[in-house]
Amino acid sequence: MKIKILKSHRVFLSASLRCGAQGISREESRQIFGAAGAPQGAGFNFELTATVAGVPDRETGWVIPEETLHQCLWQVAAHWDHTSINDRDPAFIDKNPTLENLSWVAFERLQKNLSASWPLLELVRVRLKEGDDWWVDCEGLTQPLLLTARFHLN
């Protein structure tokens, strides 16, 4: 019986983004999208985590070398790091770069990066976290997203 191991790795990035919708006022945009609803958008700090599953290599004992997983994940994050996502990434020309949309795009890109060199490795989850209170888990392109918000009760 082969043992399957889960391995996670995370990277950090900072980016600005803006969200909006046709036919709504600036005030409504701010109410719906928060700081990202301002005309100039807002800057955010993100934590991008990938979890992969696979059988450890017989010789090394690793599912995937840590540096390799880091490089694959950073290829996705570097595209957004210290940029305006709306202006830099064609995926967000006609859709808002919400946590949900960003996590889906990150999953899609990371899956492509990994499958090219590591076809036996399974991408289990991508988690995109903004600050300490908001995160989205994407567990596949055909699976529902899980949005989690932490609320502080007084």
Coordinates of C-alpha atoms in Angstrom, one line a residue:
M1 CA 0.0 0.0 0.0
K2 CA 1.4 3.4 -1.0
I3 CA 1.1 6.2 1.5
K4 CA -0.3 9.5 0.2
I5 CA 1.1 12.6 1.8
L6 CA -0.3 16.1 1.9
K7 CA 2.2 19.0 1.7
S8 CA 1.4 22.7 2.0
H9 CA 3.5 25.7 1.2
R10 CA 2.7 29.4 1.4
V11 CA 4.0 32.7 0.0
F12 CA 3.1 36.3 0.8
L13 CA 2.4 39.1 -1.6
S14 CA 1.0 42.6 -1.6
A15 CA -1.1 44.1 -4.4
S16 CA -3.7 46.7 -5.2
L17 CA -7.0 46.0 -6.8
R18 CA -10.3 47.7 -7.5
C19 CA -13.8 46.3 -7.8
G20 CA -17.0 47.8 -9.1
A21 CA -20.2 47.2 -11.0
Q22 CA -21.9 49.0 -13.8
G23 CA -24.8 51.3 -12.8
I24 CA -23.9 51.8 -9.2
S25 CA -22.8 54.9 -7.4
R26 CA -19.4 55.4 -5.7
E27 CA -21.1 55.1 -2.4
E28 CA -22.8 51.9 -3.3
S29 CA -19.5 50.5 -4.7
R30 CA -17.8 51.3 -1.3
Q31 CA -20.6 49.6 0.6
I32 CA -20.4 46.5 -1.5
F33 CA -16.7 46.2 -2.1
G34 CA -15.2 48.1 0.9
A35 CA -11.9 49.9 0.2
A36 CA -11.6 48.0 -3.1
G37 CA -14.7 49.8 -4.3
A38 CA -13.0 53.2 -4.3
P39 CA -12.2 54.6 -7.8
Q40 CA -8.4 54.2 -7.2
G41 CA -8.9 50.8 -5.4
A42 CA -6.9 49.8 -2.4
G43 CA -3.8 47.8 -1.4
F44 CA -3.9 44.5 0.4
N45 CA -1.6 41.9 1.9
F46 CA -2.2 38.3 0.8
E47 CA -1.1 34.9 1.9
L48 CA -1.3 32.3 -0.9
T49 CA -1.1 28.6 0.3
A50 CA -1.1 25.5 -1.9
T51 CA -1.7 22.0 -0.7
V52 CA -0.6 19.1 -2.8
A53 CA -1.0 15.3 -2.4
G54 CA 1.3 12.6 -3.7
V55 CA 3.3 9.5 -2.9
P56 CA 6.7 10.2 -1.5
D57 CA 9.6 9.4 -3.8
R58 CA 11.4 6.2 -2.9
E59 CA 14.8 7.7 -2.8
T60 CA 14.2 11.2 -1.4
G61 CA 11.1 10.6 0.7
W62 CA 9.7 13.8 -0.6
V63 CA 6.4 14.3 -2.4
I64 CA 7.9 17.3 -4.1
P65 CA 11.0 19.3 -3.1
E66 CA 10.2 22.3 -1.0
E67 CA 12.1 24.7 -3.3
T68 CA 10.2 23.3 -6.3
L69 CA 6.8 23.8 -4.7
H70 CA 7.9 27.3 -3.7
Q71 CA 8.9 28.2 -7.2
C72 CA 5.7 26.9 -8.7
L73 CA 3.6 28.8 -6.2
W74 CA 5.7 32.0 -6.6
Q75 CA 5.3 31.9 -10.3
V76 CA 1.6 32.5 -9.6
A77 CA 2.1 35.1 -6.8
A78 CA 4.8 37.0 -8.6
H79 CA 2.4 38.0 -11.4
W80 CA 0.4 40.0 -8.8
D81 CA 3.0 41.0 -6.2
H82 CA 3.5 44.8 -6.0
T83 CA 1.2 45.5 -8.9
S84 CA -2.3 46.7 -9.6
I85 CA -4.0 43.4 -10.4
N86 CA -6.6 45.1 -12.6
D87 CA -3.9 46.7 -14.8
R88 CA -1.5 43.8 -14.9
D89 CA -3.5 40.7 -15.3
P90 CA -5.7 40.1 -18.4
A91 CA -7.8 37.7 -16.4
F92 CA -9.3 40.7 -14.6
I93 CA -10.1 43.0 -17.5
D94 CA -13.8 42.1 -17.3
K95 CA -14.2 40.6 -13.9
N96 CA -13.5 41.9 -10.4
P97 CA -10.4 40.6 -8.6
T98 CA -12.3 39.4 -5.6
L99 CA -10.8 36.8 -3.3
E100 CA -13.1 34.2 -5.0
N101 CA -12.0 35.1 -8.5
L102 CA -8.3 35.4 -7.5
S103 CA -8.3 32.0 -5.8
W104 CA -9.9 30.3 -8.8
V105 CA -7.3 31.9 -11.2
A106 CA -4.5 30.9 -8.8
F107 CA -5.7 27.3 -8.7
E108 CA -6.0 27.1 -12.4
R109 CA -2.5 28.6 -13.0
L110 CA -0.8 26.5 -10.2
Q111 CA -2.4 23.3 -11.5
K112 CA -1.0 24.1 -15.0
N113 CA 2.5 24.8 -13.5
L114 CA 2.5 21.6 -11.5
S115 CA 1.0 19.2 -14.1
A116 CA 3.7 20.2 -16.6
S117 CA 6.6 18.8 -14.4
W118 CA 4.8 16.8 -11.7
P119 CA 1.9 14.9 -13.4
L120 CA 1.4 12.4 -10.5
L121 CA 1.0 15.2 -8.0
E122 CA -2.5 16.3 -7.2
L123 CA -3.3 20.0 -6.3
V124 CA -5.7 19.6 -3.4
R125 CA -6.3 23.2 -2.4
V126 CA -5.4 26.8 -2.9
R127 CA -6.2 29.1 -0.1
L128 CA -6.0 32.9 -0.6
K129 CA -6.1 34.9 2.6
E130 CA -6.4 38.7 2.8
G131 CA -5.4 40.0 6.2
D132 CA -6.4 37.9 9.2
D133 CA -10.1 37.8 8.7
W134 CA -10.9 36.8 5.1
W135 CA -9.9 33.7 3.1
V136 CA -11.2 31.5 0.3
D137 CA -10.4 27.9 -0.3
C138 CA -10.5 26.5 -3.8
E139 CA -10.4 22.7 -4.0
G140 CA -10.8 22.3 -7.7
L141 CA -12.1 24.1 -10.7
T142 CA -15.4 22.2 -10.6
Q143 CA -15.8 22.4 -6.8
P144 CA -17.6 25.2 -4.9
L145 CA -15.4 27.8 -3.2
L146 CA -15.4 28.1 0.5
L147 CA -15.3 31.8 1.7
T148 CA -14.6 32.2 5.4
A149 CA -14.9 35.5 7.3
R150 CA -13.8 35.9 10.9
F151 CA -15.9 38.4 12.8
H152 CA -14.8 39.9 16.1
L153 CA -17.6 40.1 18.7
N154 CA -17.4 42.9 21.3

